Amino acid sequence: MAEPKLSTPTQTQRTRITRRRGILAGRSGNILESAMLPVAFVLLIIAFTIATPSFFTAANFSSVLGSQAVLFVLALALLIPLTNGDIDLSIGSLSGLVSMVVAVLNTKAGVNIWLCCLIGLAVGLAGGAINAFLIIRFNANSFILTLATGTVFVGLIEWISGEQTITGVSSDLVQIVFYNDLFGIPWEFYIGIVIMLIVWYVLTFTPFGQRALFVGQSRQVARLSGFPVARARAYGFVIAGFMAAISGLLFVGTQASASPGDGNSLLLPAYAAAFLGLTTIQPGRFNAIGTGIAVYFLAFGVSGFQLLGAQIYIQQIFYGVILAIAILLSRVLSRRRYGGGTDESFIETE
């Protein structure tokens, strides 16, 4: 009986097989990239649970989840300017300015706390609008310009506070933000989650988010294609200012006080979280859910070091190292996606 002949694949079939293998390899690579940070998060939890018995407790988890809402919202505020290819270095000091304005108006001038909150939101919007106007109108470098406005905001904080910590803010705000809880976790955590979902939806599924992504990837191409680049960038700064104001209100609601320098101290961890979020969920793209995971990766890391008795300077080293690693990883991912490492993949320098 004659054996059946085995047909050899044609050139077209070989091309299809090669292409299919390439697609599968690409998908596998994307899944691995997306999972890196969540896996690292789980390993970090396991490591600190083994190292100290007080880490994996309901009290510690409630404390960490509830105390990081200010940083959570501030990191989310960075995402729209970053997606547009802009850097906003004033956002931490703007958040601090809002918290100080609320504290001073409520405790020194006796203004109703809810009216203070509305004024605080207006201050945040005004700060973002000033950044947008100066950068867009004069085609200024966002890095340098927001560094300058952030310094002005710090000066205003010291002026209106007399370089003193302002205490005694109305307990009505503290009651809502910090004392009210759900499953033992303060409401401010859930406020951060809601804001994260809104930012995720806007950046992922709306024309506004798609335009921001296009502008951030290649500003010149977007301009030539007829996209309203200036308007998109301006909206990014204004929205960032508004969200910075929300983080300032959460800060006052958590601490019942405001201190000069509080908001600015959150700038480094906020950028560390935003860039670390760039490496997960949607690798190579600033995304809200990745940023949320990154915020709590940093928070639980710091909590673990504190429970082990580490000095305060370890926290700064931890933030700095994570930011450096995140930036290097994001550059590697960017080069893999855009080929040859073009600088147009994110953060366009003007």
mmCIF file of C-alpha atoms in Angstrom:
data_model
loop_
_atom_site.group_PDB
_atom_site.id
_atom_site.type_symbol
_atom_site.label_atom_id
_atom_site.label_comp_id
_atom_site.label_asym_id
_atom_site.label_seq_id
_atom_site.Cartn_x
_atom_site.Cartn_y
_atom_site.Cartn_z
ATOM 1 C CA MET A 1 0.000 0.000 0.000
ATOM 2 C CA ALA A 2 1.447 3.338 -1.027
ATOM 3 C CA GLU A 3 2.150 5.835 1.738
ATOM 4 C CA PRO A 4 0.262 9.185 1.474
ATOM 5 C CA LYS A 5 2.417 12.051 0.305
ATOM 6 C CA LEU A 6 3.079 14.851 2.791
ATOM 7 C CA SER A 7 2.596 18.146 1.007
ATOM 8 C CA THR A 8 5.191 20.847 1.761
ATOM 9 C CA PRO A 9 3.837 24.312 2.644
ATOM 10 C CA THR A 10 3.919 26.850 -0.118
ATOM 11 C CA GLN A 11 5.617 30.235 0.254
ATOM 12 C CA THR A 12 2.233 31.868 1.000
ATOM 13 C CA GLN A 13 1.471 29.319 3.711
ATOM 14 C CA ARG A 14 4.901 29.812 5.274
ATOM 15 C CA THR A 15 4.329 33.558 5.311
ATOM 16 C CA ARG A 16 0.970 33.105 7.040
ATOM 17 C CA ILE A 17 2.485 30.775 9.643
ATOM 18 C CA THR A 18 5.304 33.221 10.337
ATOM 19 C CA ARG A 19 2.866 36.111 10.639
ATOM 20 C CA ARG A 20 0.608 34.114 12.966
ATOM 21 C CA ARG A 21 3.546 33.218 15.186
ATOM 22 C CA GLY A 22 4.566 36.863 15.270
ATOM 23 C CA ILE A 23 1.067 37.921 16.331
ATOM 24 C CA LEU A 24 0.969 35.262 19.064
ATOM 25 C CA ALA A 25 4.419 36.302 20.282
ATOM 26 C CA GLY A 26 3.311 39.940 20.324
ATOM 27 C CA ARG A 27 0.171 39.097 22.318
ATOM 28 C CA SER A 28 2.189 37.025 24.781
ATOM 29 C CA GLY A 29 4.629 39.893 25.186
ATOM 30 C CA ASN A 30 1.795 42.368 25.820
ATOM 31 C CA ILE A 31 0.239 40.085 28.437
ATOM 32 C CA LEU A 32 3.577 39.678 30.209
ATOM 33 C CA GLU A 33 4.178 43.437 30.158
ATOM 34 C CA SER A 34 0.677 44.125 31.466
ATOM 35 C CA ALA A 35 1.090 41.657 34.304
ATOM 36 C CA MET A 36 4.541 42.747 35.503
ATOM 37 C CA LEU A 37 3.417 45.365 38.014
ATOM 38 C CA PRO A 38 0.456 43.382 39.449
ATOM 39 C CA VAL A 39 2.762 40.377 39.893
ATOM 40 C CA ALA A 40 5.405 42.578 41.530
ATOM 41 C CA PHE A 41 2.650 43.981 43.778
ATOM 42 C CA VAL A 42 1.647 40.486 44.928
ATOM 43 C CA LEU A 43 5.289 39.548 45.551
ATOM 44 C CA LEU A 44 5.765 42.737 47.575
ATOM 45 C CA ILE A 45 2.730 41.888 49.735
ATOM 46 C CA ILE A 46 4.032 38.349 50.295
ATOM 47 C CA ALA A 47 7.542 39.568 51.138
ATOM 48 C CA PHE A 48 6.402 42.111 53.737
ATOM 49 C CA THR A 49 3.856 39.665 55.184
ATOM 50 C CA ILE A 50 6.694 37.239 55.822
ATOM 51 C CA ALA A 51 8.985 39.990 57.117
ATOM 52 C CA THR A 52 6.575 41.511 59.647
ATOM 53 C CA PRO A 53 3.360 40.050 61.110
ATOM 54 C CA SER A 54 1.768 43.511 61.498
ATOM 55 C CA PHE A 55 1.780 44.109 57.716
ATOM 56 C CA PHE A 56 -1.034 41.811 56.528
ATOM 57 C CA THR A 57 -3.706 43.063 58.912
ATOM 58 C CA ALA A 58 -7.085 44.713 58.348
ATOM 59 C CA ALA A 59 -5.947 47.783 60.298
ATOM 60 C CA ASN A 60 -2.857 48.287 58.116
ATOM 61 C CA PHE A 61 -4.749 47.760 54.858
ATOM 62 C CA SER A 62 -7.507 50.156 55.934
ATOM 63 C CA SER A 63 -4.920 52.746 56.941
ATOM 64 C CA VAL A 64 -2.958 52.503 53.683
ATOM 65 C CA LEU A 65 -6.011 52.460 51.404
ATOM 66 C CA GLY A 66 -7.656 55.348 53.229
ATOM 67 C CA SER A 67 -4.619 57.564 53.633
ATOM 68 C CA GLN A 68 -3.418 57.603 50.018
ATOM 69 C CA ALA A 69 -6.450 59.172 48.338
ATOM 70 C CA VAL A 70 -4.708 62.553 48.095
ATOM 71 C CA LEU A 71 -1.745 61.052 46.227
ATOM 72 C CA PHE A 72 -4.136 58.851 44.235
ATOM 73 C CA VAL A 73 -6.123 61.807 42.856
ATOM 74 C CA LEU A 74 -2.998 63.914 42.330
ATOM 75 C CA ALA A 75 -1.372 61.159 40.243
ATOM 76 C CA LEU A 76 -4.575 60.828 38.189
ATOM 77 C CA ALA A 77 -4.539 64.598 37.629
ATOM 78 C CA LEU A 78 -1.194 64.260 35.858
ATOM 79 C CA LEU A 79 -2.471 61.806 33.287
ATOM 80 C CA ILE A 80 -4.211 64.140 30.845
ATOM 81 C CA PRO A 81 -1.283 66.594 30.475
ATOM 82 C CA LEU A 82 1.098 63.631 30.219
ATOM 83 C CA THR A 83 -1.072 62.002 27.551
ATOM 84 C CA ASN A 84 -0.958 65.300 25.666
ATOM 85 C CA GLY A 85 2.842 65.222 25.907
ATOM 86 C CA ASP A 86 3.051 67.954 28.567
ATOM 87 C CA ILE A 87 4.635 67.993 32.001
ATOM 88 C CA ASP A 88 2.966 69.849 34.871
ATOM 89 C CA LEU A 89 5.351 70.437 37.771
ATOM 90 C CA SER A 90 3.025 72.906 39.495
ATOM 91 C CA ILE A 91 0.340 70.404 40.344
ATOM 92 C CA GLY A 92 1.629 69.488 43.807
ATOM 93 C CA SER A 93 1.997 73.089 44.951
ATOM 94 C CA LEU A 94 -1.404 73.960 43.428
ATOM 95 C CA SER A 95 -2.964 71.199 45.518
ATOM 96 C CA GLY A 96 -1.187 72.597 48.578
ATOM 97 C CA LEU A 97 -2.389 76.113 47.745
ATOM 98 C CA VAL A 98 -6.002 74.939 47.568
ATOM 99 C CA SER A 99 -5.759 73.159 50.933
ATOM 100 C CA MET A 100 -4.187 76.259 52.503
ATOM 101 C CA VAL A 101 -6.821 78.600 51.044
ATOM 102 C CA VAL A 102 -9.586 76.395 52.457
ATOM 103 C CA ALA A 103 -7.900 76.163 55.863
ATOM 104 C CA VAL A 104 -7.218 79.909 56.151
ATOM 105 C CA LEU A 105 -10.670 80.995 54.973
ATOM 106 C CA ASN A 106 -12.412 78.574 57.319
ATOM 107 C CA THR A 107 -10.326 79.090 60.448
ATOM 108 C CA LYS A 108 -9.198 82.727 60.149
ATOM 109 C CA ALA A 109 -12.083 84.340 58.247
ATOM 110 C CA GLY A 110 -14.894 82.101 59.507
ATOM 111 C CA VAL A 111 -16.176 81.280 56.024
ATOM 112 C CA ASN A 112 -18.521 78.296 55.802
ATOM 113 C CA ILE A 113 -16.532 75.148 54.977
ATOM 114 C CA TRP A 114 -18.618 74.266 51.925
ATOM 115 C CA LEU A 115 -18.187 77.740 50.474
ATOM 116 C CA CYS A 116 -14.452 77.354 51.183
ATOM 117 C CA CYS A 117 -14.478 74.128 49.164
ATOM 118 C CA LEU A 118 -16.123 75.869 46.194
ATOM 119 C CA ILE A 119 -13.550 78.663 46.398
ATOM 120 C CA GLY A 120 -10.814 76.000 46.553
ATOM 121 C CA LEU A 121 -12.115 74.356 43.368
ATOM 122 C CA ALA A 122 -12.169 77.773 41.688
ATOM 123 C CA VAL A 123 -8.551 78.346 42.749
ATOM 124 C CA GLY A 124 -7.580 75.003 41.183
ATOM 125 C CA LEU A 125 -9.360 75.855 37.934
ATOM 126 C CA ALA A 126 -7.722 79.285 37.887
ATOM 127 C CA GLY A 127 -4.265 77.782 38.466
ATOM 128 C CA GLY A 128 -4.762 75.321 35.611
ATOM 129 C CA ALA A 129 -6.105 78.064 33.340
ATOM 130 C CA ILE A 130 -3.070 80.268 34.078
ATOM 131 C CA ASN A 131 -0.744 77.414 33.140
ATOM 132 C CA ALA A 132 -2.717 76.758 29.964
ATOM 133 C CA PHE A 133 -2.775 80.417 28.920
ATOM 134 C CA LEU A 134 0.927 81.030 29.491
ATOM 135 C CA ILE A 135 2.070 77.803 27.830
ATOM 136 C CA ILE A 136 -0.251 77.899 24.809
ATOM 137 C CA ARG A 137 -0.304 81.675 24.216
ATOM 138 C CA PHE A 138 3.460 82.079 24.383
ATOM 139 C CA ASN A 139 4.393 78.589 23.132
ATOM 140 C CA ALA A 140 6.383 78.075 26.328
ATOM 141 C CA ASN A 141 8.037 74.871 27.477
ATOM 142 C CA SER A 142 5.592 73.224 29.897
ATOM 143 C CA PHE A 143 8.392 71.843 32.076
ATOM 144 C CA ILE A 144 9.987 75.243 32.717
ATOM 145 C CA LEU A 145 6.765 77.242 32.849
ATOM 146 C CA THR A 146 5.012 74.993 35.378
ATOM 147 C CA LEU A 147 8.200 74.917 37.449
ATOM 148 C CA ALA A 148 7.903 78.712 37.606
ATOM 149 C CA THR A 149 4.185 78.817 38.402
ATOM 150 C CA GLY A 150 4.626 76.068 40.974
ATOM 151 C CA THR A 151 7.215 78.217 42.724
ATOM 152 C CA VAL A 152 4.752 81.122 42.695
ATOM 153 C CA PHE A 153 2.087 78.885 44.253
ATOM 154 C CA VAL A 154 4.526 77.896 47.012
ATOM 155 C CA GLY A 155 5.202 81.576 47.686
ATOM 156 C CA LEU A 156 1.455 82.252 47.915
ATOM 157 C CA ILE A 157 1.054 79.369 50.381
ATOM 158 C CA GLU A 158 3.736 80.803 52.649
ATOM 159 C CA TRP A 159 2.271 84.308 52.336
ATOM 160 C CA ILE A 160 -1.326 83.492 53.253
ATOM 161 C CA SER A 161 -0.320 81.060 56.010
ATOM 162 C CA GLY A 162 2.444 83.167 57.523
ATOM 163 C CA GLU A 163 4.632 80.048 57.081
ATOM 164 C CA GLN A 164 2.595 78.367 59.819
ATOM 165 C CA THR A 165 0.557 75.191 59.958
ATOM 166 C CA ILE A 166 -3.132 76.080 60.029
ATOM 167 C CA THR A 167 -5.231 73.793 62.241
ATOM 168 C CA GLY A 168 -8.835 73.595 63.369
ATOM 169 C CA VAL A 169 -10.621 73.160 60.039
ATOM 170 C CA SER A 170 -14.343 72.401 60.403
ATOM 171 C CA SER A 171 -15.064 68.800 61.347
ATOM 172 C CA ASP A 172 -17.952 68.686 58.828
ATOM 173 C CA LEU A 173 -15.474 68.102 55.994
ATOM 174 C CA VAL A 174 -13.379 65.686 58.058
ATOM 175 C CA GLN A 175 -16.512 63.712 58.940
ATOM 176 C CA ILE A 176 -17.398 63.125 55.293
ATOM 177 C CA VAL A 177 -13.919 62.529 53.920
ATOM 178 C CA PHE A 178 -12.215 60.584 56.676
ATOM 179 C CA TYR A 179 -14.534 59.460 59.480
ATOM 180 C CA ASN A 180 -17.298 58.024 57.306
ATOM 181 C CA ASP A 181 -16.263 54.638 56.015
ATOM 182 C CA LEU A 182 -17.424 51.627 54.057
ATOM 183 C CA PHE A 183 -16.054 48.206 55.059
ATOM 184 C CA GLY A 184 -13.694 49.999 57.420
ATOM 185 C CA ILE A 185 -12.108 52.119 54.645
ATOM 186 C CA PRO A 186 -12.666 55.912 54.622
ATOM 187 C CA TRP A 187 -14.858 57.354 51.885
ATOM 188 C CA GLU A 188 -11.957 59.215 50.342
ATOM 189 C CA PHE A 189 -10.644 55.906 49.003
ATOM 190 C CA TYR A 190 -13.881 55.350 47.098
ATOM 191 C CA ILE A 191 -13.826 58.941 45.854
ATOM 192 C CA GLY A 192 -10.411 58.159 44.350
ATOM 193 C CA ILE A 193 -11.756 54.963 42.762
ATOM 194 C CA VAL A 194 -14.675 56.836 41.160
ATOM 195 C CA ILE A 195 -12.321 59.505 39.784
ATOM 196 C CA MET A 196 -10.004 56.786 38.465
ATOM 197 C CA LEU A 197 -12.878 55.123 36.585
ATOM 198 C CA ILE A 198 -13.979 58.465 35.110
ATOM 199 C CA VAL A 199 -10.445 59.277 33.924
ATOM 200 C CA TRP A 200 -10.050 55.738 32.541
ATOM 201 C CA TYR A 201 -13.312 56.014 30.593
ATOM 202 C CA VAL A 202 -12.527 59.492 29.256
ATOM 203 C CA LEU A 203 -8.999 58.609 28.122
ATOM 204 C CA THR A 204 -9.959 55.218 26.672
ATOM 205 C CA PHE A 205 -13.393 55.573 25.097
ATOM 206 C CA THR A 206 -14.065 59.227 24.260
ATOM 207 C CA PRO A 207 -12.911 61.356 21.301
ATOM 208 C CA PHE A 208 -11.320 63.676 23.875
ATOM 209 C CA GLY A 209 -9.072 60.858 25.095
ATOM 210 C CA GLN A 210 -8.223 59.712 21.576
ATOM 211 C CA ARG A 211 -7.296 63.267 20.555
ATOM 212 C CA ALA A 212 -5.100 63.616 23.639
ATOM 213 C CA LEU A 213 -3.333 60.366 22.761
ATOM 214 C CA PHE A 214 -2.793 61.476 19.154
ATOM 215 C CA VAL A 215 -1.485 64.876 20.254
ATOM 216 C CA GLY A 216 0.878 63.247 22.749
ATOM 217 C CA GLN A 217 2.261 60.742 20.244
ATOM 218 C CA SER A 218 3.039 63.289 17.555
ATOM 219 C CA ARG A 219 2.073 66.898 18.033
ATOM 220 C CA GLN A 220 3.189 67.992 14.578
ATOM 221 C CA VAL A 221 1.289 65.242 12.793
ATOM 222 C CA ALA A 222 -1.812 66.028 14.861
ATOM 223 C CA ARG A 223 -1.512 69.701 13.916
ATOM 224 C CA LEU A 224 -1.114 68.890 10.233
ATOM 225 C CA SER A 225 -4.115 66.563 10.438
ATOM 226 C CA GLY A 226 -6.297 69.426 11.614
ATOM 227 C CA PHE A 227 -6.556 68.449 15.283
ATOM 228 C CA PRO A 228 -7.131 71.348 17.707
ATOM 229 C CA VAL A 229 -3.806 70.747 19.432
ATOM 230 C CA ALA A 230 -3.757 73.969 21.456
ATOM 231 C CA ARG A 231 -7.298 73.413 22.744
ATOM 232 C CA ALA A 232 -6.564 69.817 23.727
ATOM 233 C CA ARG A 233 -3.456 70.854 25.649
ATOM 234 C CA ALA A 234 -5.281 73.739 27.334
ATOM 235 C CA TYR A 235 -8.085 71.436 28.499
ATOM 236 C CA GLY A 236 -5.440 69.089 29.883
ATOM 237 C CA PHE A 237 -3.934 71.768 32.131
ATOM 238 C CA VAL A 238 -7.327 73.090 33.284
ATOM 239 C CA ILE A 239 -8.625 69.608 34.144
ATOM 240 C CA ALA A 240 -5.369 68.842 35.939
ATOM 241 C CA GLY A 241 -5.791 72.028 37.996
ATOM 242 C CA PHE A 242 -9.356 71.065 38.914
ATOM 243 C CA MET A 243 -8.299 67.566 39.991
ATOM 244 C CA ALA A 244 -5.379 69.008 41.961
ATOM 245 C CA ALA A 245 -7.965 71.103 43.799
ATOM 246 C CA ILE A 246 -9.947 67.951 44.654
ATOM 247 C CA SER A 247 -6.798 66.359 46.067
ATOM 248 C CA GLY A 248 -6.243 69.531 48.129
ATOM 249 C CA LEU A 249 -9.774 69.267 49.563
ATOM 250 C CA LEU A 250 -9.190 65.601 50.398
ATOM 251 C CA PHE A 251 -5.978 66.584 52.166
ATOM 252 C CA VAL A 252 -7.772 69.125 54.357
ATOM 253 C CA GLY A 253 -10.541 66.603 54.966
ATOM 254 C CA THR A 254 -8.009 64.004 56.088
ATOM 255 C CA GLN A 255 -5.763 66.173 58.242
ATOM 256 C CA ALA A 256 -8.173 68.948 59.371
ATOM 257 C CA SER A 257 -5.195 71.219 58.802
ATOM 258 C CA ALA A 258 -2.822 72.488 56.113
ATOM 259 C CA SER A 259 0.932 72.986 56.219
ATOM 260 C CA PRO A 260 3.279 74.796 53.810
ATOM 261 C CA GLY A 261 5.036 72.252 51.595
ATOM 262 C CA ASP A 262 2.525 69.427 52.054
ATOM 263 C CA GLY A 263 1.301 69.378 48.459
ATOM 264 C CA ASN A 264 4.724 69.846 46.908
ATOM 265 C CA SER A 265 6.061 66.816 48.793
ATOM 266 C CA LEU A 266 3.611 64.653 46.819
ATOM 267 C CA LEU A 267 4.960 65.657 43.410
ATOM 268 C CA LEU A 268 7.688 62.985 43.228
ATOM 269 C CA PRO A 269 5.489 60.024 44.279
ATOM 270 C CA ALA A 270 2.725 61.244 41.947
ATOM 271 C CA TYR A 271 5.087 61.193 38.966
ATOM 272 C CA ALA A 272 6.517 57.859 40.106
ATOM 273 C CA ALA A 273 2.979 56.411 40.111
ATOM 274 C CA ALA A 274 2.054 57.915 36.734
ATOM 275 C CA PHE A 275 5.176 56.564 35.005
ATOM 276 C CA LEU A 276 4.954 53.216 36.773
ATOM 277 C CA GLY A 277 1.344 52.978 35.582
ATOM 278 C CA LEU A 278 2.665 53.472 32.053
ATOM 279 C CA THR A 279 4.247 50.010 32.253
ATOM 280 C CA THR A 280 1.096 48.025 33.045
ATOM 281 C CA ILE A 281 -2.537 47.363 31.964
ATOM 282 C CA GLN A 282 -1.992 49.354 28.738
ATOM 283 C CA PRO A 283 1.826 49.272 28.476
ATOM 284 C CA GLY A 284 3.319 52.284 26.748
ATOM 285 C CA ARG A 285 0.252 54.436 27.414
ATOM 286 C CA PHE A 286 -0.561 56.575 30.451
ATOM 287 C CA ASN A 287 -3.630 54.921 31.932
ATOM 288 C CA ALA A 288 -5.745 55.453 35.020
ATOM 289 C CA ILE A 289 -6.041 51.873 36.236
ATOM 290 C CA GLY A 290 -2.301 51.283 35.908
ATOM 291 C CA THR A 291 -1.697 54.498 37.841
ATOM 292 C CA GLY A 292 -4.086 53.360 40.577
ATOM 293 C CA ILE A 293 -2.225 50.070 40.947
ATOM 294 C CA ALA A 294 1.081 51.956 41.007
ATOM 295 C CA VAL A 295 -0.101 54.351 43.743
ATOM 296 C CA TYR A 296 -0.932 51.486 46.056
ATOM 297 C CA PHE A 297 2.170 49.535 45.092
ATOM 298 C CA LEU A 298 4.180 52.527 46.328
ATOM 299 C CA ALA A 299 1.971 53.013 49.390
ATOM 300 C CA PHE A 300 2.201 49.413 50.545
ATOM 301 C CA GLY A 301 5.935 49.420 49.869
ATOM 302 C CA VAL A 302 6.412 52.464 52.092
ATOM 303 C CA SER A 303 4.119 50.983 54.736
ATOM 304 C CA GLY A 304 6.192 47.789 54.771
ATOM 305 C CA PHE A 305 9.442 49.703 55.218
ATOM 306 C CA GLN A 306 7.902 51.770 58.020
ATOM 307 C CA LEU A 307 6.706 48.656 59.858
ATOM 308 C CA LEU A 308 10.219 47.261 59.577
ATOM 309 C CA GLY A 309 11.476 50.385 61.323
ATOM 310 C CA ALA A 310 13.174 51.990 58.318
ATOM 311 C CA GLN A 311 14.163 55.646 58.560
ATOM 312 C CA ILE A 312 12.097 58.307 56.765
ATOM 313 C CA TYR A 313 14.781 58.892 54.144
ATOM 314 C CA ILE A 314 14.193 55.328 52.884
ATOM 315 C CA GLN A 315 10.800 56.517 51.638
ATOM 316 C CA GLN A 316 12.394 59.175 49.425
ATOM 317 C CA ILE A 317 14.960 56.704 48.132
ATOM 318 C CA PHE A 318 12.169 54.228 47.372
ATOM 319 C CA TYR A 319 10.156 56.835 45.440
ATOM 320 C CA GLY A 320 13.223 58.007 43.522
ATOM 321 C CA VAL A 321 14.342 54.506 42.573
ATOM 322 C CA ILE A 322 10.835 53.534 41.458
ATOM 323 C CA LEU A 323 10.525 56.700 39.353
ATOM 324 C CA ALA A 324 13.884 56.012 37.670
ATOM 325 C CA ILE A 325 12.972 52.389 36.973
ATOM 326 C CA ALA A 326 9.538 53.376 35.662
ATOM 327 C CA ILE A 327 10.991 55.965 33.280
ATOM 328 C CA LEU A 328 13.576 53.501 31.958
ATOM 329 C CA LEU A 329 10.923 50.806 31.494
ATOM 330 C CA SER A 330 8.590 53.226 29.740
ATOM 331 C CA ARG A 331 11.404 54.222 27.358
ATOM 332 C CA VAL A 332 12.073 50.578 26.547
ATOM 333 C CA LEU A 333 8.366 49.939 25.903
ATOM 334 C CA SER A 334 8.147 53.089 23.819
ATOM 335 C CA ARG A 335 11.054 52.055 21.596
ATOM 336 C CA ARG A 336 9.602 48.612 21.088
ATOM 337 C CA ARG A 337 6.296 50.057 19.932
ATOM 338 C CA TYR A 338 7.418 52.966 17.859
ATOM 339 C CA GLY A 339 10.628 51.529 16.470
ATOM 340 C CA GLY A 340 14.039 53.047 16.896
ATOM 341 C CA GLY A 341 13.187 55.038 19.976
ATOM 342 C CA THR A 342 11.596 58.109 18.527
ATOM 343 C CA ASP A 343 11.055 60.859 21.062
ATOM 344 C CA GLU A 344 7.493 61.343 19.855
ATOM 345 C CA SER A 345 6.157 58.355 21.754
ATOM 346 C CA PHE A 346 5.580 60.294 24.961
ATOM 347 C CA ILE A 347 6.494 63.613 26.537
ATOM 348 C CA GLU A 348 7.349 65.708 23.572
ATOM 349 C CA THR A 349 9.987 68.286 24.435
ATOM 350 C CA GLU A 350 9.258 71.710 23.031
#
